Tab-separated table of C-alpha atoms in Angstrom:
chain	number	residue	atom	x	y	z
A	1	MET	CA	-4.223	-26.047	6.658
A	2	LYS	CA	-2.379	-22.900	6.676
A	3	PHE	CA	-2.118	-21.258	9.809
A	4	ALA	CA	-1.265	-17.308	10.413
A	5	ILE	CA	-1.500	-14.647	12.614
A	6	CYS	CA	-2.577	-11.201	12.685
A	7	GLN	CA	0.625	-8.989	13.683
A	8	GLU	CA	-0.599	-6.123	15.555
A	9	MET	CA	-0.668	-7.929	18.913
A	10	PHE	CA	3.097	-7.686	18.973
A	11	VAL	CA	3.017	-4.000	20.038
A	12	ASP	CA	6.281	-2.485	19.825
A	13	TRP	CA	8.302	-4.859	17.941
A	14	GLU	CA	10.960	-4.863	15.303
A	15	TRP	CA	9.193	-6.237	12.054
A	16	GLU	CA	12.642	-8.201	11.609
A	17	LYS	CA	11.943	-9.567	15.166
A	18	GLN	CA	7.738	-10.265	14.407
A	19	CYS	CA	9.020	-12.300	11.505
A	20	ASP	CA	11.504	-14.624	13.162
A	21	LEU	CA	8.992	-15.512	16.186
A	22	ILE	CA	6.001	-16.145	13.988
A	23	ALA	CA	8.016	-18.373	11.533
A	24	GLU	CA	10.264	-20.115	14.799
A	25	ILE	CA	6.925	-20.812	15.872
A	26	GLY	CA	5.054	-22.890	12.779
A	27	TYR	CA	2.827	-19.708	11.341
A	28	THR	CA	2.805	-19.303	7.434
A	29	GLY	CA	1.128	-16.332	7.387
A	30	ILE	CA	1.145	-13.067	8.476
A	31	GLU	CA	-1.775	-10.791	8.229
A	32	LEU	CA	-1.196	-6.745	8.729
A	33	ALA	CA	-2.988	-4.069	10.153
A	34	PRO	CA	-2.040	-1.093	8.460
A	35	PHE	CA	-2.422	1.655	11.073
A	36	ALA	CA	1.010	-0.500	12.453
A	37	PHE	CA	3.180	0.787	10.162
A	38	ALA	CA	1.966	4.211	8.955
A	39	ASP	CA	-1.117	6.309	9.581
A	40	HIS	CA	-1.791	6.163	5.827
A	41	PRO	CA	-0.842	3.545	3.291
A	42	SER	CA	0.776	6.249	0.900
A	43	LYS	CA	3.538	6.631	3.906
A	44	ILE	CA	4.941	3.500	3.013
A	45	THR	CA	7.351	3.704	-0.018
A	46	GLN	CA	7.328	1.358	-2.265
A	47	GLU	CA	11.332	0.767	-0.812
A	48	GLU	CA	9.516	-0.233	2.327
A	49	ARG	CA	6.927	-2.623	1.113
A	50	ALA	CA	9.780	-4.317	-0.536
A	51	SER	CA	11.642	-4.685	2.502
A	52	LEU	CA	8.681	-6.190	4.436
A	53	LYS	CA	7.760	-8.236	2.081
A	54	LYS	CA	11.216	-9.946	1.345
A	55	THR	CA	11.889	-9.789	4.937
A	56	ALA	CA	9.000	-11.954	6.028
A	57	GLU	CA	9.454	-13.983	2.564
A	58	GLU	CA	13.152	-14.964	4.009
A	59	ARG	CA	11.691	-16.429	6.820
A	60	GLY	CA	9.030	-18.612	4.759
A	61	LEU	CA	6.490	-16.545	5.395
A	62	GLN	CA	3.278	-15.216	3.253
A	63	ILE	CA	2.237	-11.430	3.831
A	64	PHE	CA	-1.199	-12.860	2.675
A	65	GLY	CA	-3.389	-9.760	3.649
A	66	LEU	CA	-4.612	-6.914	5.690
A	67	HIS	CA	-6.801	-6.211	7.803
A	68	TRP	CA	-8.578	-3.177	10.710
A	69	LEU	CA	-8.568	-1.189	7.225
A	70	LEU	CA	-9.973	1.863	8.723
A	71	ALA	CA	-8.943	1.869	11.941
A	72	LYS	CA	-7.416	4.806	13.523
A	73	THR	CA	-8.148	6.928	10.509
A	74	GLU	CA	-10.282	10.230	10.641
A	75	GLY	CA	-12.927	11.303	7.920
A	76	LEU	CA	-13.621	7.675	6.398
A	77	HIS	CA	-17.025	6.091	6.665
A	78	LEU	CA	-18.708	2.977	5.196
A	79	THR	CA	-22.611	4.167	5.182
A	80	THR	CA	-22.506	7.920	6.217
A	81	ALA	CA	-24.929	9.908	4.343
A	82	ASP	CA	-22.177	12.343	2.917
A	83	SER	CA	-21.190	11.375	-0.525
A	84	GLU	CA	-18.027	12.908	-0.318
A	85	VAL	CA	-16.620	10.985	2.954
A	86	ARG	CA	-18.069	8.142	1.001
A	87	LYS	CA	-16.098	8.623	-2.173
A	88	ASN	CA	-12.938	9.450	-0.069
A	89	THR	CA	-13.518	6.088	1.774
A	90	ALA	CA	-13.619	4.461	-1.632
A	91	ALA	CA	-10.617	5.972	-2.917
A	92	TYR	CA	-8.888	5.198	0.441
A	93	LEU	CA	-9.582	1.322	-0.167
A	94	VAL	CA	-8.131	1.460	-3.362
A	95	GLU	CA	-4.699	2.399	-1.700
A	96	LEU	CA	-4.838	-0.332	0.827
A	97	GLY	CA	-5.548	-2.725	-2.280
A	98	ASN	CA	-2.606	-1.511	-3.438
A	99	LEU	CA	-0.624	-1.749	-0.554
A	100	CYS	CA	-2.134	-5.233	0.335
A	101	ALA	CA	-0.892	-6.206	-3.514
A	102	ASP	CA	2.739	-4.592	-3.113
A	103	LEU	CA	3.466	-6.817	-0.007
A	104	GLY	CA	2.455	-10.278	-1.939
A	105	GLY	CA	-1.306	-10.260	-0.377
A	106	ASP	CA	-4.818	-11.407	-2.220
A	107	LEU	CA	-7.459	-10.300	0.659
A	108	MET	CA	-8.469	-7.491	3.055
A	109	VAL	CA	-10.802	-7.970	5.517
A	110	PHE	CA	-13.235	-5.358	6.272
A	111	GLY	CA	-14.182	-4.995	9.879
A	112	SER	CA	-13.729	-1.420	10.774
A	113	PRO	CA	-16.956	-1.414	13.343
A	114	LEU	CA	-16.719	2.012	14.500
A	115	GLN	CA	-16.535	3.306	10.255
A	116	ARG	CA	-19.526	1.510	9.615
A	117	ASN	CA	-22.385	2.025	12.177
A	118	ILE	CA	-25.573	3.677	10.835
A	119	GLU	CA	-26.262	7.561	11.136
A	120	GLU	CA	-29.124	8.484	13.347
A	121	GLY	CA	-31.991	8.556	11.629
A	122	MET	CA	-30.749	6.900	8.590
A	123	SER	CA	-32.660	3.518	7.448
A	124	ARG	CA	-31.017	0.024	6.995
A	125	GLU	CA	-31.912	0.475	3.485
A	126	GLN	CA	-30.255	3.018	3.100
A	127	ALA	CA	-27.117	2.326	4.703
A	128	TYR	CA	-27.103	-0.843	2.891
A	129	GLN	CA	-27.287	1.512	-0.260
A	130	ASN	CA	-24.628	3.745	0.934
A	131	ALA	CA	-22.083	0.800	1.878
A	132	ALA	CA	-22.965	-0.949	-1.232
A	133	GLU	CA	-22.305	2.157	-3.450
A	134	VAL	CA	-18.827	2.555	-1.893
A	135	PHE	CA	-17.550	-1.054	-2.754
A	136	ARG	CA	-18.938	-0.882	-6.408
A	137	ASN	CA	-16.550	2.513	-6.478
A	138	CYS	CA	-13.215	0.266	-5.206
A	139	LEU	CA	-13.602	-2.967	-5.468
A	140	PRO	CA	-12.644	-3.094	-9.888
A	141	ALA	CA	-9.561	-1.155	-9.106
A	142	ILE	CA	-8.842	-3.416	-6.357
A	143	GLY	CA	-9.320	-6.273	-8.872
A	144	GLU	CA	-7.012	-5.450	-11.014
A	145	ARG	CA	-4.514	-6.233	-8.893
A	146	GLY	CA	-5.580	-9.357	-8.267
A	147	VAL	CA	-6.885	-8.509	-4.774
A	148	ARG	CA	-10.507	-9.324	-2.740
A	149	ILE	CA	-12.621	-7.431	-0.250
A	150	CYS	CA	-13.523	-10.107	2.687
A	151	MET	CA	-16.759	-9.035	4.577
A	152	GLU	CA	-16.700	-8.817	8.414
A	153	PRO	CA	-20.123	-9.446	10.259
A	154	LEU	CA	-19.734	-8.327	13.930
A	155	THR	CA	-21.423	-8.871	16.855
A	156	THR	CA	-24.067	-5.850	17.664
A	157	LYS	CA	-21.911	-5.192	20.712
A	158	GLU	CA	-19.371	-3.733	18.256
A	159	THR	CA	-22.033	-2.345	15.209
A	160	ASP	CA	-24.954	-1.831	13.889
A	161	PHE	CA	-24.564	-3.157	10.484
A	162	VAL	CA	-24.029	-6.421	9.148
A	163	ASN	CA	-23.897	-8.367	11.811
A	164	THR	CA	-24.802	-11.854	10.418
A	165	CYS	CA	-23.097	-13.862	7.672
A	166	ALA	CA	-26.690	-13.554	6.169
A	167	GLU	CA	-26.532	-10.042	6.202
A	168	ALA	CA	-22.963	-10.094	4.644
A	169	ILE	CA	-24.528	-12.000	1.735
A	170	GLU	CA	-27.193	-9.715	1.522
A	171	LEU	CA	-24.653	-6.835	0.824
A	172	ILE	CA	-22.240	-8.930	-0.906
A	173	ASP	CA	-24.963	-9.814	-3.575
A	174	MET	CA	-26.201	-6.239	-3.824
A	175	VAL	CA	-22.285	-5.260	-4.938
A	176	GLY	CA	-22.553	-7.882	-7.139
A	177	ALA	CA	-18.637	-8.245	-7.801
A	178	ASP	CA	-16.162	-11.149	-7.783
A	179	ASN	CA	-13.880	-10.209	-5.654
A	180	PHE	CA	-16.447	-9.339	-2.576
A	181	VAL	CA	-16.415	-12.371	-0.804
A	182	LEU	CA	-17.793	-13.169	3.088
A	183	HIS	CA	-15.321	-13.323	6.109
A	184	GLN	CA	-16.164	-15.322	8.873
A	185	ASP	CA	-14.642	-14.886	12.503
A	186	VAL	CA	-15.383	-17.774	15.448
A	187	LYS	CA	-15.830	-14.841	18.116
A	188	ALA	CA	-18.590	-12.591	15.952
A	189	MET	CA	-20.181	-16.436	15.096
A	190	ALA	CA	-20.246	-17.205	18.481
A	191	GLY	CA	-21.869	-13.800	19.688
A	192	ALA	CA	-23.981	-13.219	17.141
A	193	GLU	CA	-25.590	-15.862	15.280
A	194	THR	CA	-28.050	-18.213	15.782
A	195	GLU	CA	-27.363	-21.272	14.164
A	196	SER	CA	-23.861	-23.096	14.959
A	197	ILE	CA	-20.405	-22.255	13.835
A	198	PRO	CA	-20.330	-25.688	11.985
A	199	GLU	CA	-23.207	-25.142	10.758
A	200	LEU	CA	-22.632	-21.963	9.635
A	201	ILE	CA	-19.042	-23.099	8.044
A	202	HIS	CA	-21.232	-25.868	6.102
A	203	LYS	CA	-24.231	-22.922	4.754
A	204	TYR	CA	-21.185	-20.607	3.420
A	205	ALA	CA	-18.255	-22.704	2.182
A	206	SER	CA	-18.954	-21.563	-1.430
A	207	ARG	CA	-18.857	-18.043	-0.310
A	208	THR	CA	-16.227	-17.368	2.454
A	209	GLY	CA	-12.834	-16.072	1.456
A	210	HIS	CA	-11.237	-16.029	4.837
A	211	PHE	CA	-11.400	-16.905	8.683
A	212	HIS	CA	-10.236	-15.532	11.807
A	213	VAL	CA	-9.700	-17.960	14.810
A	214	ASN	CA	-10.128	-16.730	18.541
A	215	ASP	CA	-11.958	-17.223	21.341
A	216	THR	CA	-14.997	-15.054	23.220
A	217	ASN	CA	-12.761	-14.243	26.049
A	218	LEU	CA	-11.249	-11.928	23.262
A	219	LEU	CA	-7.734	-14.256	23.361
A	220	GLY	CA	-6.726	-16.916	20.910
A	221	PRO	CA	-8.138	-20.690	20.316
A	222	GLY	CA	-7.529	-22.909	23.125
A	223	MET	CA	-7.743	-20.159	25.283
A	224	GLY	CA	-11.283	-20.274	26.227
A	225	GLU	CA	-14.281	-22.115	26.243
A	226	THR	CA	-14.865	-22.624	22.692
A	227	ASP	CA	-14.274	-26.165	21.428
A	228	TYR	CA	-12.416	-25.897	18.154
A	229	HIS	CA	-12.997	-29.617	17.334
A	230	PRO	CA	-16.301	-29.139	15.629
A	231	ILE	CA	-15.259	-26.101	13.938
A	232	PHE	CA	-12.159	-27.717	12.226
A	233	LYS	CA	-13.966	-30.806	11.069
A	234	ALA	CA	-16.517	-28.770	9.571
A	235	LEU	CA	-13.891	-26.711	7.867
A	236	LYS	CA	-11.990	-30.411	6.743
A	237	GLU	CA	-15.216	-31.350	5.560
A	238	THR	CA	-16.177	-28.154	3.619
A	239	LYS	CA	-12.474	-28.529	1.985
A	240	TYR	CA	-12.004	-24.887	3.266
A	241	PRO	CA	-8.588	-23.870	0.836
A	242	GLY	CA	-8.094	-20.397	2.589
A	243	TRP	CA	-5.613	-18.998	5.581
A	244	ILE	CA	-7.191	-19.623	9.478
A	245	SER	CA	-5.688	-16.418	10.959
A	246	VAL	CA	-5.258	-15.657	15.199
A	247	GLU	CA	-6.953	-12.451	15.621
A	248	VAL	CA	-6.959	-11.548	19.493
A	249	PHE	CA	-7.893	-8.605	21.559
A	250	ASP	CA	-6.458	-8.984	24.963
A	251	TYR	CA	-2.541	-9.180	24.901
A	252	LYS	CA	-2.393	-9.352	28.769
A	253	PRO	CA	-0.867	-12.996	28.727
A	254	GLY	CA	1.852	-11.818	26.443
A	255	SER	CA	2.271	-11.961	22.533
A	256	GLU	CA	4.646	-14.445	22.068
A	257	HIS	CA	2.687	-16.880	24.916
A	258	ILE	CA	-0.316	-16.158	22.906
A	259	ALA	CA	0.881	-17.309	19.499
A	260	ARG	CA	2.617	-20.082	21.154
A	261	GLU	CA	-0.488	-20.924	22.922
A	262	SER	CA	-2.651	-20.871	19.829
A	263	PHE	CA	-0.442	-22.630	17.270
A	264	ARG	CA	-0.080	-25.447	19.632
A	265	TYR	CA	-3.913	-25.956	20.566
A	266	MET	CA	-4.931	-25.608	16.119
A	267	LYS	CA	-2.357	-28.101	15.350
A	268	GLU	CA	-3.201	-30.408	17.997
A	269	VAL	CA	-6.977	-30.094	17.260
A	270	TRP	CA	-6.584	-30.321	13.299
A	271	GLU	CA	-4.328	-33.446	13.529
A	272	SER	CA	-7.179	-35.058	15.707
A	273	VAL	CA	-10.161	-34.517	13.255
């Protein structure tokens, strides 16, 4: 199994230091948050992109993708009634797709809850139509660079648009693009679904492109109440081929401790199942 980590929790760490630690622990993949490097992808030069990729590869790491795609942006939104904003959002996603490919990645996780909430007075149907339009306008160009977008269901505490795997599949089917797939996140599934996480893994195995691991307490796997034995067993049974990527939201225990403890626990559970 390919274990990875989302790097934005290494707040204020130099890129080389991040890569050194991540590789030393045993991870082989890194998932980037664009805002951790610049407030716009256009500000990351080709030379900087090549340097970021080279630094990771020299340590045996692959930058395989991006997440938090619209975080800390202004004037971008997925479901808005404003057609110009939707157009700009699609264009921005294309820019991120180019960044992802330049770094050696092939997937981008669309979470960004604040930039997808349904506007007051808008129907659910219209919100889905607007989102589908944005994705139809960006996915062909992104696909030309060999990059997929993975749609992430989130809980109702975070957003009112796409809260379950079934709702994500509904949107994915509306768009009808081969490079638009499902993303599964343990914390989100635990907080929004009626079916168990292993059931959801089996049910959507053929549609899932990426997988985030964490706990309902916002820390990493093994740092809360979630038992990963049935989760990893289901991933093994379905022959999930992608990355298992640690994404946390509470950094208080310290980035290094979280990274080490998460990896230790995941390796232990994976070997046991």
